[in-house]
Short mmCIF file of C-alpha atoms in Angstrom, two decimals:
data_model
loop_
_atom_site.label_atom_id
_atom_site.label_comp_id
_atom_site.label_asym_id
_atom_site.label_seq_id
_atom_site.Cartn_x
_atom_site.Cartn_y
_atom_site.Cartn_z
CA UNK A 1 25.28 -2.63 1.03
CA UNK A 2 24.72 -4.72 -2.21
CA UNK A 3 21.64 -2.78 -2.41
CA UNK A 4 22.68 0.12 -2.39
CA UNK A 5 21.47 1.63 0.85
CA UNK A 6 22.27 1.86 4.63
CA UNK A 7 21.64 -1.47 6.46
CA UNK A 8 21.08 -1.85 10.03
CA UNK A 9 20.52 -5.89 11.28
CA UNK A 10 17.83 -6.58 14.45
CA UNK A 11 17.46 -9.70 15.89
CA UNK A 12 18.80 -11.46 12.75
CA UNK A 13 16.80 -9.09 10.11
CA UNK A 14 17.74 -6.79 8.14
CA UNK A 15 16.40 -3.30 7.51
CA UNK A 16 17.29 -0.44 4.95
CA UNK A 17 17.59 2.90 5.27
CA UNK A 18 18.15 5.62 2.39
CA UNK A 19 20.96 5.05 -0.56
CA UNK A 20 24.49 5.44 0.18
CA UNK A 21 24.36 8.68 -1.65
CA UNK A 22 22.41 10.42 1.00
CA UNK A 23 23.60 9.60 4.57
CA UNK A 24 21.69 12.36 5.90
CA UNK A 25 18.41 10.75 4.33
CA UNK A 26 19.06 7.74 5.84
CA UNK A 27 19.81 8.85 9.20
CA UNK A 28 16.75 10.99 9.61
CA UNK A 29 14.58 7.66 8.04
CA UNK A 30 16.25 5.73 10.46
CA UNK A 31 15.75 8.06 13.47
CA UNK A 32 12.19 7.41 12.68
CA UNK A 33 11.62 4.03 12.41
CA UNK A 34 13.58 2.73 14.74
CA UNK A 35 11.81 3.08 17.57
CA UNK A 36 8.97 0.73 16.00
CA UNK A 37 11.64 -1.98 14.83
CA UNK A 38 13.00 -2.37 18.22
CA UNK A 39 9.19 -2.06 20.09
CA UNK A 40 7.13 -3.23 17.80
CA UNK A 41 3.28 -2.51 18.35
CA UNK A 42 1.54 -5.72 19.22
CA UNK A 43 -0.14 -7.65 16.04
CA UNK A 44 -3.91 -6.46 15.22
CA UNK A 45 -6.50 -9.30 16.05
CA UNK A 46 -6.23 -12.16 14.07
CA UNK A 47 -10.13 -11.22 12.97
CA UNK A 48 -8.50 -8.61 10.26
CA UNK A 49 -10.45 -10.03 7.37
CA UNK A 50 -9.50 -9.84 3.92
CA UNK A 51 -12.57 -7.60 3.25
CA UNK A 52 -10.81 -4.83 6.21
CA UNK A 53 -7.28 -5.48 4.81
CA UNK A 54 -7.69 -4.74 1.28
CA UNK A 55 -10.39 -2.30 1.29
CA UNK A 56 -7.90 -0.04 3.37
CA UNK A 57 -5.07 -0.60 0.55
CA UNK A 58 -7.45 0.23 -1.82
CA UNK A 59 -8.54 3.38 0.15
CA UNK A 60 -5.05 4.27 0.03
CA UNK A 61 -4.45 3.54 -3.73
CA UNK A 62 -7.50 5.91 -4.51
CA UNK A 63 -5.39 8.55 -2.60
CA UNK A 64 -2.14 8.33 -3.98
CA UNK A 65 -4.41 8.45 -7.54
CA UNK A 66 -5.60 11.64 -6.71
CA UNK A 67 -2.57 13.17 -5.60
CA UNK A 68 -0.60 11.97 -8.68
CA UNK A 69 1.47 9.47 -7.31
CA UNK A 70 -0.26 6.36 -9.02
CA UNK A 71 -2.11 6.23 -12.29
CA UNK A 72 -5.57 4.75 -12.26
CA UNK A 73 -4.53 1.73 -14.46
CA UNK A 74 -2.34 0.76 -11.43
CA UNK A 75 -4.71 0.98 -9.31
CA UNK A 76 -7.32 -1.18 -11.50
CA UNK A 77 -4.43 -3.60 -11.65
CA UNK A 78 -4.17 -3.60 -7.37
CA UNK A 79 -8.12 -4.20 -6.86
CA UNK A 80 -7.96 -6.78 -10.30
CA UNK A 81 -5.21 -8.71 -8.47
CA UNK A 82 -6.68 -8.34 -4.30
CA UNK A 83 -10.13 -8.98 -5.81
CA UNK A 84 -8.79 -12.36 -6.98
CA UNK A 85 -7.49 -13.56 -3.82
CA UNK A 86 -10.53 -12.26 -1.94
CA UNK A 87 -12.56 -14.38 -3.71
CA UNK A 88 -10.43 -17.34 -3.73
CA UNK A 89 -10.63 -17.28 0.25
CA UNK A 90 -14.05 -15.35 1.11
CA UNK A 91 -13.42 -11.60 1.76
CA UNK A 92 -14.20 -12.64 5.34
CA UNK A 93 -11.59 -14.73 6.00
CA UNK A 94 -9.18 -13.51 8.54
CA UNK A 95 -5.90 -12.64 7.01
CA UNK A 96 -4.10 -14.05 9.75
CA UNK A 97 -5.23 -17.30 9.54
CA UNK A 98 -4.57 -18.39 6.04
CA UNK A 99 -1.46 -20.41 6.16
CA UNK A 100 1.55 -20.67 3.79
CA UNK A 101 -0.10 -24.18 1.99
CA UNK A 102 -2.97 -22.19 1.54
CA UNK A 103 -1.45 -19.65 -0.04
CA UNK A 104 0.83 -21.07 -2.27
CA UNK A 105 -2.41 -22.91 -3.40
CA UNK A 106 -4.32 -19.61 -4.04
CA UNK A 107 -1.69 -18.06 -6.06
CA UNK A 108 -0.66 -20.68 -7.79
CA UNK A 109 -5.18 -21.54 -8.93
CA UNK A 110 -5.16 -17.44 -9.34
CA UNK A 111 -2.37 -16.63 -11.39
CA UNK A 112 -0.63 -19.91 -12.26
CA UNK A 113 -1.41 -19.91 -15.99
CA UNK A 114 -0.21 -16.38 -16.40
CA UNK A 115 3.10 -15.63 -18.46
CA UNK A 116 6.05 -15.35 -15.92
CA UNK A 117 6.41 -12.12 -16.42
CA UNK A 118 2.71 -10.89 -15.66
CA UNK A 119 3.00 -13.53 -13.05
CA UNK A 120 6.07 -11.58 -11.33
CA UNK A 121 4.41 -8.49 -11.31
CA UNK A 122 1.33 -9.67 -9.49
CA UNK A 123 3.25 -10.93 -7.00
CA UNK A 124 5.16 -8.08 -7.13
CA UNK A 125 1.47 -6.02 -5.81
CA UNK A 126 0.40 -8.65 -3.82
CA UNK A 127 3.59 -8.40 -1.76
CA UNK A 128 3.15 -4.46 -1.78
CA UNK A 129 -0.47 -4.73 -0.63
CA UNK A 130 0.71 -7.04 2.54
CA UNK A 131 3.72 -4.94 3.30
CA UNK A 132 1.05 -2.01 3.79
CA UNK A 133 -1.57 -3.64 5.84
CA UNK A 134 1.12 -4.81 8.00
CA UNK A 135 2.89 -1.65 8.59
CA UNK A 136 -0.52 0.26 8.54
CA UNK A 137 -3.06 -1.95 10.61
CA UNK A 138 -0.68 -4.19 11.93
CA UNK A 139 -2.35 -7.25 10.85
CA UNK A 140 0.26 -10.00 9.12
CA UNK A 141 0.16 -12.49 6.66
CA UNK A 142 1.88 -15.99 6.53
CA UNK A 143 2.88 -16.17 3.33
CA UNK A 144 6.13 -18.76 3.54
CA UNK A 145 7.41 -18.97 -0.28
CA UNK A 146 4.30 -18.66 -1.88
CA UNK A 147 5.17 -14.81 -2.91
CA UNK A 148 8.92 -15.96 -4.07
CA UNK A 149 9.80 -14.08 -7.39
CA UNK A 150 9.42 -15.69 -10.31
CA UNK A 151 12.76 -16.70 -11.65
CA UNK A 152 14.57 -14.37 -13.87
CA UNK A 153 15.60 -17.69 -15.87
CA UNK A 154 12.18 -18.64 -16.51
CA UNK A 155 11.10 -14.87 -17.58
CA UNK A 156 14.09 -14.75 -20.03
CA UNK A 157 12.78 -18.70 -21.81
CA UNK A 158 9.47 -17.08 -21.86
CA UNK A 159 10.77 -14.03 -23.94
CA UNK A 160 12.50 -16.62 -25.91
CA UNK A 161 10.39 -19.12 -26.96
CA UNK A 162 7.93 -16.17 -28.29
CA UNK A 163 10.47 -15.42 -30.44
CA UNK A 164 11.19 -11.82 -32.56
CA UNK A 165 8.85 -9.57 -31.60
CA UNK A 166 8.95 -7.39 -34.69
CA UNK A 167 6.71 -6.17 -37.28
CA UNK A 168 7.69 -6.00 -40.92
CA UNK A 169 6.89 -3.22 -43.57
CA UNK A 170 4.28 -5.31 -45.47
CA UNK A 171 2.09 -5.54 -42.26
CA UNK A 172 3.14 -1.49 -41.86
CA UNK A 173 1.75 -0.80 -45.21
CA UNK A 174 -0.93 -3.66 -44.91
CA UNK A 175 -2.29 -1.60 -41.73
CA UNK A 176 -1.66 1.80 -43.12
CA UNK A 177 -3.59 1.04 -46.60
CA UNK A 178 -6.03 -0.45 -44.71
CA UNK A 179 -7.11 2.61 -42.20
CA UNK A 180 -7.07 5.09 -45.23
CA UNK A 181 -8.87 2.66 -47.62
CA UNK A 182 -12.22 1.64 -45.70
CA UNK A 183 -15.18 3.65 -44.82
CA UNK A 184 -14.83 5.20 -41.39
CA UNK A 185 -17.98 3.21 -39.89
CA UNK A 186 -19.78 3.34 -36.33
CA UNK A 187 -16.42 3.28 -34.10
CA UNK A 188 -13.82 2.57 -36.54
CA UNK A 189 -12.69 6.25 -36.47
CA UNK A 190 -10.37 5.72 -38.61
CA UNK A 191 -8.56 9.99 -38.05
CA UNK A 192 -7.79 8.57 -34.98
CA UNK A 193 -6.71 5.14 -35.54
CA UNK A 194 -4.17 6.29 -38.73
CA UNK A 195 -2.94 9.32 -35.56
CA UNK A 196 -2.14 6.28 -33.10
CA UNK A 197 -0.82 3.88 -35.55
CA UNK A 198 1.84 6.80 -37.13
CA UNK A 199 2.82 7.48 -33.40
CA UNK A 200 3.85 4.14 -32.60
CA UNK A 201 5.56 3.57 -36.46
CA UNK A 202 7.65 7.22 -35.72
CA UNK A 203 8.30 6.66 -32.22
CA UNK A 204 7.43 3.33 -30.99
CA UNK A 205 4.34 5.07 -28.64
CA UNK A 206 2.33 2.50 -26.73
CA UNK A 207 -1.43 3.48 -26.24
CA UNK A 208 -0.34 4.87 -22.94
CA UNK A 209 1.90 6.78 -24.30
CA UNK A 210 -0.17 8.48 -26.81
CA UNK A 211 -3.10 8.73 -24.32
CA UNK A 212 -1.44 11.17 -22.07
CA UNK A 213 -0.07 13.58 -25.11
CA UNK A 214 -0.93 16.94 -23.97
CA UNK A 215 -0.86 19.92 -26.59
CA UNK A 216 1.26 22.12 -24.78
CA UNK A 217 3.92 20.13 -25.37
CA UNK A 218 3.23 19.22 -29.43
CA UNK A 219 4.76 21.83 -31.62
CA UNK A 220 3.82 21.50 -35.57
CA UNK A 221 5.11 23.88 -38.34
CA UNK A 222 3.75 25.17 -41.60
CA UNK A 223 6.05 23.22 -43.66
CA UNK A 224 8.72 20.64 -43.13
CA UNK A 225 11.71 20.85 -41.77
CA UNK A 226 14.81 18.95 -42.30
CA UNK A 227 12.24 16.48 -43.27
CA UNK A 228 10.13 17.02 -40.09
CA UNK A 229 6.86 18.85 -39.61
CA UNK A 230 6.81 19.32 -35.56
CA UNK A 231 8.19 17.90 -32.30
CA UNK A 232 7.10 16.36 -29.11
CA UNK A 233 9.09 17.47 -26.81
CA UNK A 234 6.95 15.86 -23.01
CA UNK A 235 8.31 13.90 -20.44
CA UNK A 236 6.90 10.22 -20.29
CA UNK A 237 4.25 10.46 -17.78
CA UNK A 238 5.26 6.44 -17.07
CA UNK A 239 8.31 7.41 -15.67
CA UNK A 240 8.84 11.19 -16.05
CA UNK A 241 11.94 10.22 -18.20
CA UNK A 242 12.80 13.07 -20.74
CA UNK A 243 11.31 12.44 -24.42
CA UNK A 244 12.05 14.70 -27.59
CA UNK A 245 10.05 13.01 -30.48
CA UNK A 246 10.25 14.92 -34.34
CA UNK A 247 7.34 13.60 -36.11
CA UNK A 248 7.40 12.86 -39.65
CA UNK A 249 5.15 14.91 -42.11
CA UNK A 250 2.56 11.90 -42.14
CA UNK A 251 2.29 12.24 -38.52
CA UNK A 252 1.90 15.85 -38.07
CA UNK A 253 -1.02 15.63 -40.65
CA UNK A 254 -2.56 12.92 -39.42
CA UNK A 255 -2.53 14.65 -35.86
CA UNK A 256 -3.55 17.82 -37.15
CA UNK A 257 -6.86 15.72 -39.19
CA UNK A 258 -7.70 14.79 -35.53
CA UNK A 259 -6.98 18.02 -33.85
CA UNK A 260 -9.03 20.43 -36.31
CA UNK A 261 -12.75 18.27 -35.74
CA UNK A 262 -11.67 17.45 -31.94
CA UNK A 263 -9.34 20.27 -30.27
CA UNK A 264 -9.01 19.87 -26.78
CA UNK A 265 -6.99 21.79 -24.20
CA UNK A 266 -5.94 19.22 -21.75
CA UNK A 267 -5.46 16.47 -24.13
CA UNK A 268 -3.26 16.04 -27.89
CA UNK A 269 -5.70 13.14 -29.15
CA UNK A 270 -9.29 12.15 -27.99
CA UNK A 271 -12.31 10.48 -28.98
CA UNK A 272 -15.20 12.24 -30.90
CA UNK A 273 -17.08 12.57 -28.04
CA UNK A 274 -14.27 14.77 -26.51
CA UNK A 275 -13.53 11.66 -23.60
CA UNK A 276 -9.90 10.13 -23.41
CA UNK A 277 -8.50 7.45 -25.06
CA UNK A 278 -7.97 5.52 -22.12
CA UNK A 279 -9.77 5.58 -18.73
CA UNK A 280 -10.82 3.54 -16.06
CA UNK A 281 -10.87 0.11 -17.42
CA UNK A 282 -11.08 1.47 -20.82
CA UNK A 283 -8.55 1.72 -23.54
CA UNK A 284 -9.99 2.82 -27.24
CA UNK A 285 -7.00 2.83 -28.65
CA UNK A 286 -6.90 -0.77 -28.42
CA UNK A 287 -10.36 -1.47 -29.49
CA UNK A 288 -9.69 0.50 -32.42
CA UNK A 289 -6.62 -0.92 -33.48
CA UNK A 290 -7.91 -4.80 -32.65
CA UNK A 291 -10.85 -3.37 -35.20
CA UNK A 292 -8.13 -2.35 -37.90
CA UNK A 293 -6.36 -5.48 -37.28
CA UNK A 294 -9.59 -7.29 -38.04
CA UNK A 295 -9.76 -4.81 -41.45
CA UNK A 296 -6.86 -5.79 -42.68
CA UNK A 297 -6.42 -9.72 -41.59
CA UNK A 298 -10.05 -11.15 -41.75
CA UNK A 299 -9.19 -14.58 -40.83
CA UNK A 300 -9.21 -15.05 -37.15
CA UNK A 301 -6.53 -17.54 -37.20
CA UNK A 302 -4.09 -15.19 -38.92
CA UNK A 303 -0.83 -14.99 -37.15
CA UNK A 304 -0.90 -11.40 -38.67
CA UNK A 305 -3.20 -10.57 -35.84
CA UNK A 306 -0.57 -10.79 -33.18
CA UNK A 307 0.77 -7.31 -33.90
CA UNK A 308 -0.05 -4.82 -31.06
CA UNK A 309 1.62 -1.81 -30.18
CA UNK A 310 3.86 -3.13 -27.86
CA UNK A 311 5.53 -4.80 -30.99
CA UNK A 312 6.19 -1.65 -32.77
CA UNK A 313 7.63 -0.12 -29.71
CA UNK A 314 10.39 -3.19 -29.78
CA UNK A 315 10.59 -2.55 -33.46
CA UNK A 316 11.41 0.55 -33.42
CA UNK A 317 13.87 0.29 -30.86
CA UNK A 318 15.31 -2.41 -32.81
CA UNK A 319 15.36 -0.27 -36.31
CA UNK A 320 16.89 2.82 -34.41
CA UNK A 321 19.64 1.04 -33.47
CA UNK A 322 20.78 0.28 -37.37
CA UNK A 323 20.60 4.26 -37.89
CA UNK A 324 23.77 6.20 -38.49
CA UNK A 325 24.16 9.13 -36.62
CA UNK A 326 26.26 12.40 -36.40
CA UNK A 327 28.42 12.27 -34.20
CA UNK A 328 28.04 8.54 -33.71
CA UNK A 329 28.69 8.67 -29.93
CA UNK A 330 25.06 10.91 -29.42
CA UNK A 331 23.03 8.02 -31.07
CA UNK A 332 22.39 6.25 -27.36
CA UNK A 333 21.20 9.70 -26.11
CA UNK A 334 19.20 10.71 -29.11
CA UNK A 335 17.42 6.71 -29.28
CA UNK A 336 16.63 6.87 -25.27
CA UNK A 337 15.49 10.66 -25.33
CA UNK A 338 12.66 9.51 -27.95
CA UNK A 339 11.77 6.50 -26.84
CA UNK A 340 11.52 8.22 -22.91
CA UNK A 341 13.47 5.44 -21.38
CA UNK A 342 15.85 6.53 -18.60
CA UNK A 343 18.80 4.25 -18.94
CA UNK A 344 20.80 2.15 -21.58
CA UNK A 345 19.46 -0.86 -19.56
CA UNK A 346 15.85 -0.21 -19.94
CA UNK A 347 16.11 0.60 -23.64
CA UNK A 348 18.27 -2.28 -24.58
CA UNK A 349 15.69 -4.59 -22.92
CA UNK A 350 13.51 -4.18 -26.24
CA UNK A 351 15.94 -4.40 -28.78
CA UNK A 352 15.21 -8.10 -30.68
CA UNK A 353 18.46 -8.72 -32.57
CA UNK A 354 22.04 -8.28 -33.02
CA UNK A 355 23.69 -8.27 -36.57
CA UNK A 356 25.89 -10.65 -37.31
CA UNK A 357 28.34 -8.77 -38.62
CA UNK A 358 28.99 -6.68 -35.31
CA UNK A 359 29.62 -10.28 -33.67
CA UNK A 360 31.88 -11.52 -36.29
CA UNK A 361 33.69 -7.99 -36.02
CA UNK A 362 34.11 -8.34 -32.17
CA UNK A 363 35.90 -11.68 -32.83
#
């Protein structure tokens, strides 16, 4: 029960059924499965090669992406990640053949240089893939501990040793001067660029984020408003978690610039050829932004570079929290409803500091 759902043990193992909150659920998921815990179909041949395996997964990944229930970019990241281990043992190896040495070798040549927390993911997918085949072709991998998580400890030094993730107003104002200063050249579109970068300063949007804006959801009015000019109000397509965003003047304009050379029905923002911002293995809005980034810090070895979107999502977080709010006890709500993330938990993950003075006043 520590996690949460109905546990019944076979032959030593565990299996789950449903959350505690739903015992009907669980019943009716256990009434199906367990006649294939207890009589298990025999194991496919050992001849299920990689190739067989992972092409399936992938088959079914391209489903779930057309009904909705993955994005693409997850899907890229599932045949990025399989790809990498097919061609580490030769998409016609048989899966059931590799053994644990073999791959604790592979992931560790694969992925071992990547940051623990990139790491954890991919091992996250590979384990996802596996689960799959096995419960969908029946053919089983021998994994031992090469798949073990990566350790939270070793996640949390990682986050540490980068150190504050923030970015300050000069390199705000540095970016902003920038995009309005220069001449909109070849790709720079700089509309769009000054559209993006005024998202993520008002409301700490990633390029995801912004990419999936729809107009239905943007409302902008004549003049401003309590010192507003329009509202998002569209759940995060991430996670479908609530989001209410009021845009400041600067942004409503700026979206507006875009909007009145480009409209578009499906999407908020796009590209002046009318495609998205992101798609497929795509993402403009980081090509444009790495360009402005290059504007405004010519020196490649500029540690100014380092600021991506993903910082001003932490920054903001970490700003909101220093805001005063009426009635105090609504400024949780009101920081997690713009920023789209579901729980307290989630949100505090990106906050980068404490004041002192809230420690000192605690002891």
């Amino acid at each position: 029960r520590g996690t949460g759902r109905w546990r019944k043990r076979h032959k030593g193992r565990d299996y789950y059924f449903g959350t505690l909150d739903n015992p009907r659920a669980a019943i009716d998921e256990y009434v199906k499965r367990w006649p294939a815990i207890i009589n298990p179909r025999p194991a496919a041949p050992a001849t299920t090669t990689l190739f067989d395996a992972f092409g399936a997964y992938l088959g079914e990944c391209d489903r779930r992406v057309e009904r909705g229930d993955m994005s693409h970019s997850r899907r890229q990241r599932y045949l990025g990640t399989l790809r990498a281990i097919a061609d580490y043992f030769g998409s016609e190896r048989p899966l059931g053949e590799i053994s644990t040495v073999e791959w604790a070798e592979a992931v560790h040549d694969c992925f071992g240089k990547r940051a623990p927390t990139n790491r954890n993911v991919t091992i996250q997918e590979i384990r996802t893939a596996l689960a799959w085949i096995e419960r969908n072709l029946g053919a089983a991998a021998t994994t031992g501990d090469a798949l073990r998580p990566v350790p939270r400890r070793l996640m949390r030094r990682h986050e540490r040793l980068k150190g504050p993730q923030l970015v300050t107003p000069a390199q705000v104002r540095r970016l902003l001067k920038v995009c309005r200063s220069t001449e909109d050249l070849g790709n720079a579109d700089n509309a769009l660029t000054e559209a993006c970068l005024l998202l993520a300063i008002n409301a700490g949007m990633r390029q995801a984020d912004i990419a999936q804006l729809t107009p239905h959801y943007y409302r902008v009015f004549r003049a401003p408003r309590d010192g507003i000019r329009g509202w998002i109000n569209e759940p995060r397509a991430k996670t479908e978690s609530p989001r209410r965003v009021p845009l400041w003047p600067e942004t409503a304009d700026a979206i507006e610039r875009v909007r009145a050379e480009r409209p578009d029905p499906g999407r908020l923002l796009t590209s002046r050829d009318g495609s998205p911002l992101i798609y497929e293995n795509t993402d403009l809005i980081a090509k444009r932004f790495a360009r402005l980034r290059a504007r405004a810090w010519p020196n490649p070895d500029s540690p100014h570079r380092a600021v991506t979107l993903d910082r001003f999502r932490r920054t903001w977080v970490t700003v909101a929290k220093k805001a005063r709010v009426d009635p105090p006890d609504m400024a949780p709500t009101a920081r997690r409803l713009i920023a789209g993330h579901a729980t307290e938990d989630v949100h505090e993950a990106y906050n980068q500091e404490v004041p002192d003075r809230a420690m000192i006043q605690i002891v």
